[in-house]
Short mmCIF file of C-alpha atoms in Angstrom, two decimals:
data_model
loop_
_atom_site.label_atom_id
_atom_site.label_comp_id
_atom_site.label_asym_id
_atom_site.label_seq_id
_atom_site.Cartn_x
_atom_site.Cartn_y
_atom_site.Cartn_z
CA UNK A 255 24.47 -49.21 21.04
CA UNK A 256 28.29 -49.58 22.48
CA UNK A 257 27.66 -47.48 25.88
CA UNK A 258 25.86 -49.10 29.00
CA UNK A 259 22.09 -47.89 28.62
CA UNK A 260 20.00 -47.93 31.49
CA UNK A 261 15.92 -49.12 30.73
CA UNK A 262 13.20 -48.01 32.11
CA UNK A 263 9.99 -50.22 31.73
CA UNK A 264 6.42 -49.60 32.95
CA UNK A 265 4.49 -52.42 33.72
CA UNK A 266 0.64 -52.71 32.85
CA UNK A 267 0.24 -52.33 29.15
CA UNK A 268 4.00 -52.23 28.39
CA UNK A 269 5.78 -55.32 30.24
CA UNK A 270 2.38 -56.98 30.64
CA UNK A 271 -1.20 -57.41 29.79
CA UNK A 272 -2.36 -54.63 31.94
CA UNK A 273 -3.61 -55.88 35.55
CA UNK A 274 -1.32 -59.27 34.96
CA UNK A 275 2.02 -60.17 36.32
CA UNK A 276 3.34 -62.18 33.89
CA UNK A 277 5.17 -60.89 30.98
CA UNK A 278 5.72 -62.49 27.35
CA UNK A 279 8.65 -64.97 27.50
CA UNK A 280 10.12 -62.87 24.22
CA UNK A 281 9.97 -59.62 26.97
CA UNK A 282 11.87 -61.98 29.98
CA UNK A 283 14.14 -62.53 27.66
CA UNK A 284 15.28 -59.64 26.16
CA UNK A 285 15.67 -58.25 29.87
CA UNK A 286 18.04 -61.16 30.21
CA UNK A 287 19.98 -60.43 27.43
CA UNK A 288 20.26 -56.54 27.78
CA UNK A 289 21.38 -57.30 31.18
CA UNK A 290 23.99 -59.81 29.94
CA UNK A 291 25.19 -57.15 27.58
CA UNK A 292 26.17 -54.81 30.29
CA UNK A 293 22.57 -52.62 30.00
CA UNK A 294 20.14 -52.44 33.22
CA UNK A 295 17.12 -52.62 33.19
CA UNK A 296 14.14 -51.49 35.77
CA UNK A 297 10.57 -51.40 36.47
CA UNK A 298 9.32 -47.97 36.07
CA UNK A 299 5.75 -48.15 37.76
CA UNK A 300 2.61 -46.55 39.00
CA UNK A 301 2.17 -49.48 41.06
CA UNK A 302 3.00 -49.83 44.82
CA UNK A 303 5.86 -52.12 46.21
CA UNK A 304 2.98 -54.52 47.23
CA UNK A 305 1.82 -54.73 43.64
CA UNK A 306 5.21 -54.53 42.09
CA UNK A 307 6.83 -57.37 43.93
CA UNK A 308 5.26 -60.35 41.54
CA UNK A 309 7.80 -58.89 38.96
CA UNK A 310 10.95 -58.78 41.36
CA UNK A 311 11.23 -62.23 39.82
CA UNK A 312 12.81 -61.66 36.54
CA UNK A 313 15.98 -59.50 38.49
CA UNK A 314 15.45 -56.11 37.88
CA UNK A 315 18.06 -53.87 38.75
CA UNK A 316 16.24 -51.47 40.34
CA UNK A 317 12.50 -49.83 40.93
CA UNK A 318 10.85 -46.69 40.37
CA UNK A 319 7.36 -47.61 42.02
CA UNK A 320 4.34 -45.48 43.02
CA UNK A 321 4.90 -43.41 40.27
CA UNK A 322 8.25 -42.05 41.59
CA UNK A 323 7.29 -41.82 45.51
CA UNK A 324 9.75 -45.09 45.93
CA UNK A 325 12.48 -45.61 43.78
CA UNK A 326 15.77 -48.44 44.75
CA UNK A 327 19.03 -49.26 42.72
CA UNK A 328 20.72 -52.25 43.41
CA UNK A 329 18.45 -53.10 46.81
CA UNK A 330 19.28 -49.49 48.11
CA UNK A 331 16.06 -47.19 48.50
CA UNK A 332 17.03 -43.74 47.04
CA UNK A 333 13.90 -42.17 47.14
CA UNK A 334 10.70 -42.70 50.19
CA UNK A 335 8.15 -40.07 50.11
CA UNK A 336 4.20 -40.71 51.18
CA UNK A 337 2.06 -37.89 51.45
CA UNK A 338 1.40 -36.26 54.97
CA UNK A 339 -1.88 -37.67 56.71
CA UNK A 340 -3.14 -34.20 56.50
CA UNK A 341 -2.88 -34.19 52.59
CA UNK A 342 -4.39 -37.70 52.55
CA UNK A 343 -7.18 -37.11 54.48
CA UNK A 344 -7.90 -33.75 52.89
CA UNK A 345 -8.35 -35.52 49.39
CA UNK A 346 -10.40 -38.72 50.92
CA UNK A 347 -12.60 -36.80 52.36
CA UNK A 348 -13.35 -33.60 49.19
CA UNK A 349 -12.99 -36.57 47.13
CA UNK A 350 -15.67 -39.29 48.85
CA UNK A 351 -17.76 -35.51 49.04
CA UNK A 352 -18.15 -35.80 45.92
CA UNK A 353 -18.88 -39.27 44.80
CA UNK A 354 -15.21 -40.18 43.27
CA UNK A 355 -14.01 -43.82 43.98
CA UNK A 356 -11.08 -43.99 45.46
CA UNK A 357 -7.88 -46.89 46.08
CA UNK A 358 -5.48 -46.04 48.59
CA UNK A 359 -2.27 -47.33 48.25
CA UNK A 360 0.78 -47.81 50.75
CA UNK A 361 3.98 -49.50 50.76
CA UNK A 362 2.88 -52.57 51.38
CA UNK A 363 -0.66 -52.80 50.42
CA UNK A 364 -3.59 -50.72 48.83
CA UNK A 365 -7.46 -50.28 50.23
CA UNK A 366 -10.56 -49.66 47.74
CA UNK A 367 -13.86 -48.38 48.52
CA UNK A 368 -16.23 -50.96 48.67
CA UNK A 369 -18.45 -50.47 46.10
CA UNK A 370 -15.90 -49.76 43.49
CA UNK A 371 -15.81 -53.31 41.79
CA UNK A 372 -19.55 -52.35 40.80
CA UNK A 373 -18.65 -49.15 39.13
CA UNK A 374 -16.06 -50.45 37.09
CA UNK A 375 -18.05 -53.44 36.07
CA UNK A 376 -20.11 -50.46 33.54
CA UNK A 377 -16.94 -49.24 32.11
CA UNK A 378 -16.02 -50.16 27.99
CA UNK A 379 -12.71 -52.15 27.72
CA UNK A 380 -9.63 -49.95 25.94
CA UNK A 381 -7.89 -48.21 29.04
CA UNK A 382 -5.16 -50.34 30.45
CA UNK A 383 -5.52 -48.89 33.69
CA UNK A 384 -9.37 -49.38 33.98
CA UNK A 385 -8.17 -53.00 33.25
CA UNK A 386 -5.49 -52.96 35.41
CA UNK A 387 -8.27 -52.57 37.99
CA UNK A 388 -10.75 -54.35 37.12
CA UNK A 389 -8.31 -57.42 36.92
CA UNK A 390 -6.48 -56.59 40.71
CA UNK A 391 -10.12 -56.62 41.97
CA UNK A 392 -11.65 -59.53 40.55
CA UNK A 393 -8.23 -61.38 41.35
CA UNK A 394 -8.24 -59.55 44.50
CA UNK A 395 -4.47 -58.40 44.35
CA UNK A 396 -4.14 -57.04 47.71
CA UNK A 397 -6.76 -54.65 47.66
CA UNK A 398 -8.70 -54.47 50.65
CA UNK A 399 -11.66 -52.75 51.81
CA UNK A 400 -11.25 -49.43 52.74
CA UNK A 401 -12.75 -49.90 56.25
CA UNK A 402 -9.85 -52.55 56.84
CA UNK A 403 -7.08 -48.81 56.70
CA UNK A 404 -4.72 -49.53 58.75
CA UNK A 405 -3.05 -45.78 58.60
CA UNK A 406 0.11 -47.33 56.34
CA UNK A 407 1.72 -43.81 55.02
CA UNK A 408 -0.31 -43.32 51.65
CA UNK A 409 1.95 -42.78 48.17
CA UNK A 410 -0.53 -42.11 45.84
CA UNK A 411 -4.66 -42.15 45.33
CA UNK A 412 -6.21 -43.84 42.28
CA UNK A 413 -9.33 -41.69 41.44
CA UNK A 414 -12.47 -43.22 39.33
CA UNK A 415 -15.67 -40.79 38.38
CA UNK A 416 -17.82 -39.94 35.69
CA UNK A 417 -17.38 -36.33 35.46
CA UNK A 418 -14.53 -34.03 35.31
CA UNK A 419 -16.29 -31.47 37.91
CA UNK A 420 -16.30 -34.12 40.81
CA UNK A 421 -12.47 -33.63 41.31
CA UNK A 422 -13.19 -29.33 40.92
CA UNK A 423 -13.05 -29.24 45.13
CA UNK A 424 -10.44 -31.17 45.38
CA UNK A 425 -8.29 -29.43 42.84
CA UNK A 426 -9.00 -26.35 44.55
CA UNK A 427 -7.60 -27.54 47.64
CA UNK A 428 -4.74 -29.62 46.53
CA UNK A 429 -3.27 -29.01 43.08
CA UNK A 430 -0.83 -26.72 44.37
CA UNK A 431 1.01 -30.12 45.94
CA UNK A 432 -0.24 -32.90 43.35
CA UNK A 433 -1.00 -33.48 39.95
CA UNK A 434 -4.16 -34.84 38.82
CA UNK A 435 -2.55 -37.03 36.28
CA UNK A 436 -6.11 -38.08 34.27
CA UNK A 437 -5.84 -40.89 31.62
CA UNK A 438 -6.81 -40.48 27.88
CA UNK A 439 -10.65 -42.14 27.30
CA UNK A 440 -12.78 -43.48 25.36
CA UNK A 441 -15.97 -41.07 24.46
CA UNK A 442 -18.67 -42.35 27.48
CA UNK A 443 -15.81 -44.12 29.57
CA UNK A 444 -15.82 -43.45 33.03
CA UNK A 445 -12.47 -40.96 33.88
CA UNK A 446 -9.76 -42.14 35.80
CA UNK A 447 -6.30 -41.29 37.03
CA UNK A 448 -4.29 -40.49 40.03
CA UNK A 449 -2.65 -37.93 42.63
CA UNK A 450 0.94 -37.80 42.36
CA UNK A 451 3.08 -35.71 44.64
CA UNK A 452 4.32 -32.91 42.45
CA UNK A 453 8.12 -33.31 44.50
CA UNK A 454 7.85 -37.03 42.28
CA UNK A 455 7.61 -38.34 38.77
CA UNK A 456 8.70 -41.10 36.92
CA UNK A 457 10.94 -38.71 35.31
CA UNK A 458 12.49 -37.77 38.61
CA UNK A 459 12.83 -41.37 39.40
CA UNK A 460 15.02 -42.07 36.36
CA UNK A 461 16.88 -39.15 37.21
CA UNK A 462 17.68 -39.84 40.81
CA UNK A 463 19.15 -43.51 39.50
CA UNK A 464 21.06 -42.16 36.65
CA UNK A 465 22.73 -39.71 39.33
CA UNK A 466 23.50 -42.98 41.61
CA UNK A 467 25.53 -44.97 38.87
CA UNK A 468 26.68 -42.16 37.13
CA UNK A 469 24.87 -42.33 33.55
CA UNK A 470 23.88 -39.56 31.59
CA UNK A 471 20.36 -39.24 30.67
CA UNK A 472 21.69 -39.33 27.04
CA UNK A 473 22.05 -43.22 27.63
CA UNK A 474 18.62 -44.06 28.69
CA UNK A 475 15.48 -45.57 27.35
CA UNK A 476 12.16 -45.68 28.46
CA UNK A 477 9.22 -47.41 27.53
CA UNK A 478 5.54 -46.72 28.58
CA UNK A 479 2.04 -46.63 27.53
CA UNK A 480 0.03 -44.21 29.56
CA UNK A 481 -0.32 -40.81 30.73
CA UNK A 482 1.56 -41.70 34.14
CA UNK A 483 4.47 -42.47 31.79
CA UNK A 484 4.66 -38.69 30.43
CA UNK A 485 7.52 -37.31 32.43
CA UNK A 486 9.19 -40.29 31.98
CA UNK A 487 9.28 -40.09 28.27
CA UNK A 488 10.20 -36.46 28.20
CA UNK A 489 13.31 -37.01 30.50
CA UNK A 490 14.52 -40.25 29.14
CA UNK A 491 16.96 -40.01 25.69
CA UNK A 492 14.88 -42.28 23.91
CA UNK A 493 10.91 -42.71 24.81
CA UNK A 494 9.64 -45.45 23.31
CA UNK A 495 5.85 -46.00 23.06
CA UNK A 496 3.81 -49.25 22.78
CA UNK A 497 1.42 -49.72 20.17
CA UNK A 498 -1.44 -49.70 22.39
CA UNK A 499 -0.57 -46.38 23.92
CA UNK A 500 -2.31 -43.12 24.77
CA UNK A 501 -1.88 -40.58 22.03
CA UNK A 502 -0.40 -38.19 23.49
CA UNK A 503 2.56 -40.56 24.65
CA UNK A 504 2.90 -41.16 20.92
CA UNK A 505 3.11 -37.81 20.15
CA UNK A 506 6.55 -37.40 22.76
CA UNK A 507 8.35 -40.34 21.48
CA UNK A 508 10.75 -41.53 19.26
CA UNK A 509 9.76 -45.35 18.70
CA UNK A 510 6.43 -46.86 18.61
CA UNK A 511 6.79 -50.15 18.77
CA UNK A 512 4.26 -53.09 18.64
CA UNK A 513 1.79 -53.60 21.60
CA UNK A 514 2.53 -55.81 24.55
CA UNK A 515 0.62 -58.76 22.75
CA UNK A 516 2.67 -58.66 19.70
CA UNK A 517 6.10 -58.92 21.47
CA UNK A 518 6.81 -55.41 21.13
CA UNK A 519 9.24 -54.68 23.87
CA UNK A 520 11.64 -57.38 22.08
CA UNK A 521 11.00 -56.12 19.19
CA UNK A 522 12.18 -52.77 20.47
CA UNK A 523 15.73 -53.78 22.13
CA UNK A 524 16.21 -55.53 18.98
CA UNK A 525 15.52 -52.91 16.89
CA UNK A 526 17.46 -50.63 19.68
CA UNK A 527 20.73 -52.90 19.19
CA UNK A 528 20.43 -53.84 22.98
CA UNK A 529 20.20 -57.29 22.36
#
């Protein structure tokens, strides 16, 4: 691969163990080397800034965080767009109506209902974001209690229930402005998933920085592993998929390569001549 390709790399279940912030030394340094060959590489995340920023560490070149909502290049922000209050206080409170868990999550931090931790403590192991969670709140990653709000503008909500029908009033009142983005699971697993604005993706993200340095989307690669990675795949050039990915991320890309565990994202920008 001659051309400058820019990367695009979620983080739980594809640059780490999902809920963890440190990535296989084989991963670190591949990024190195792709970025010493002239490639760039960034983090390409559901999580929030506050959740992101372990991984500013390894010098990414940019970030496309909060599932598109906040996305940077080179330490400029390109993209900033929380939900109104109305919209977030219209899906707390159909949401809570109906039993669903909810984590709030701002710029700079993210607030859980209380009694979450409990819920999740009954769910089978196999979804790396149900792991993702259930690691940030036994390590307590920044969540707080949701009583503790402050009012921070809110970029996305992380949704947790047992039954598709919980979220039926809040669809009603609110897919017309998000997506319910609801991850592939396990038969008996609890469901779980997230509002996104529909004016963001990931796949808008990786757009809005390929318009900023002037790339074509015919030079960039993504790599991902769950359902919130979707629109990334089908806008990058070349999706790659982990091994431990959702099926239906499979099913849009052009690479699966081994799972985080295995060195896979190495293995990839090997395989991918970027290293």
């Amino acid at each position: 691969m001659g051309d400058k390709k820019l990367i695009f790399i979620d983080i739980d279940g594809t640059l780490t163990v999902p809920g963890e912030n440190e990535p296989p030394k084989s991963a670190v340094e591949a990024i190195r080397k792709a970025q010493a060959n002239g490639h760039e590489c960034f983090l390409c995340t559901g999580r929030n800034w506050d959740m992101l920023s372990p991984l500013l560490r390894y010098h990414f070149d940019g970030v496309i965080g909060s599932s598109g909502g906040y996305v940077t290049c080179h330490d400029e922000v390109l993209y900033d767009c929380p939900m109104t209050d109305a919209q977030r206080d219209t899906a707390l409170t159909s949401l809570h109506k109906h039993g669903v868990f909810c984590t709030i999550e701002a710029k700079t931090g993210s607030w859980g209902d209380e009694n979450m931790d409990a819920f999740l403590k009954d769910q089978p192991a196999g979804n790396s974001e149900i792991e993702r969670w259930r690691k940030a709140l036994a390590s307590n990653l920044g969540i707080r209690p949701m009583s503790q709000y402050d009012g921070s503008p809110i970029y996305k909500i992380v949704i947790m229930c047992n039954e598709m029908s919980q979220l039926d009033e809040a669809k009603s009142l609110l897919e017309k402005d998000f997506n319910f983005v609801i991850q592939e699971v396990a038969a008996h697993g609890c469901l779980n998933g997230e509002l996104v604005n529909r004016q963001f993706d990931k796949g808008k993200g990786v757009e809005k920085i390929c318009r900023k340095l002037g790339v074509p989307i015919a030079d960039t690669i993504g790599f991902g592993d769950s359902m919130n990675d979707l629109e990334m795949m089908q806008t990058v050039a070349v999706p790659v998929c982990m091994g431990n990915g959702a099926e239906a991320l499979r099913k849009v890309s052009r690479i699966v390569c081994p799972p985080v565990q295995e060195d896979g994202l190495a293995k990839a920008f090997a395989d991918l001549g970027l290293i």
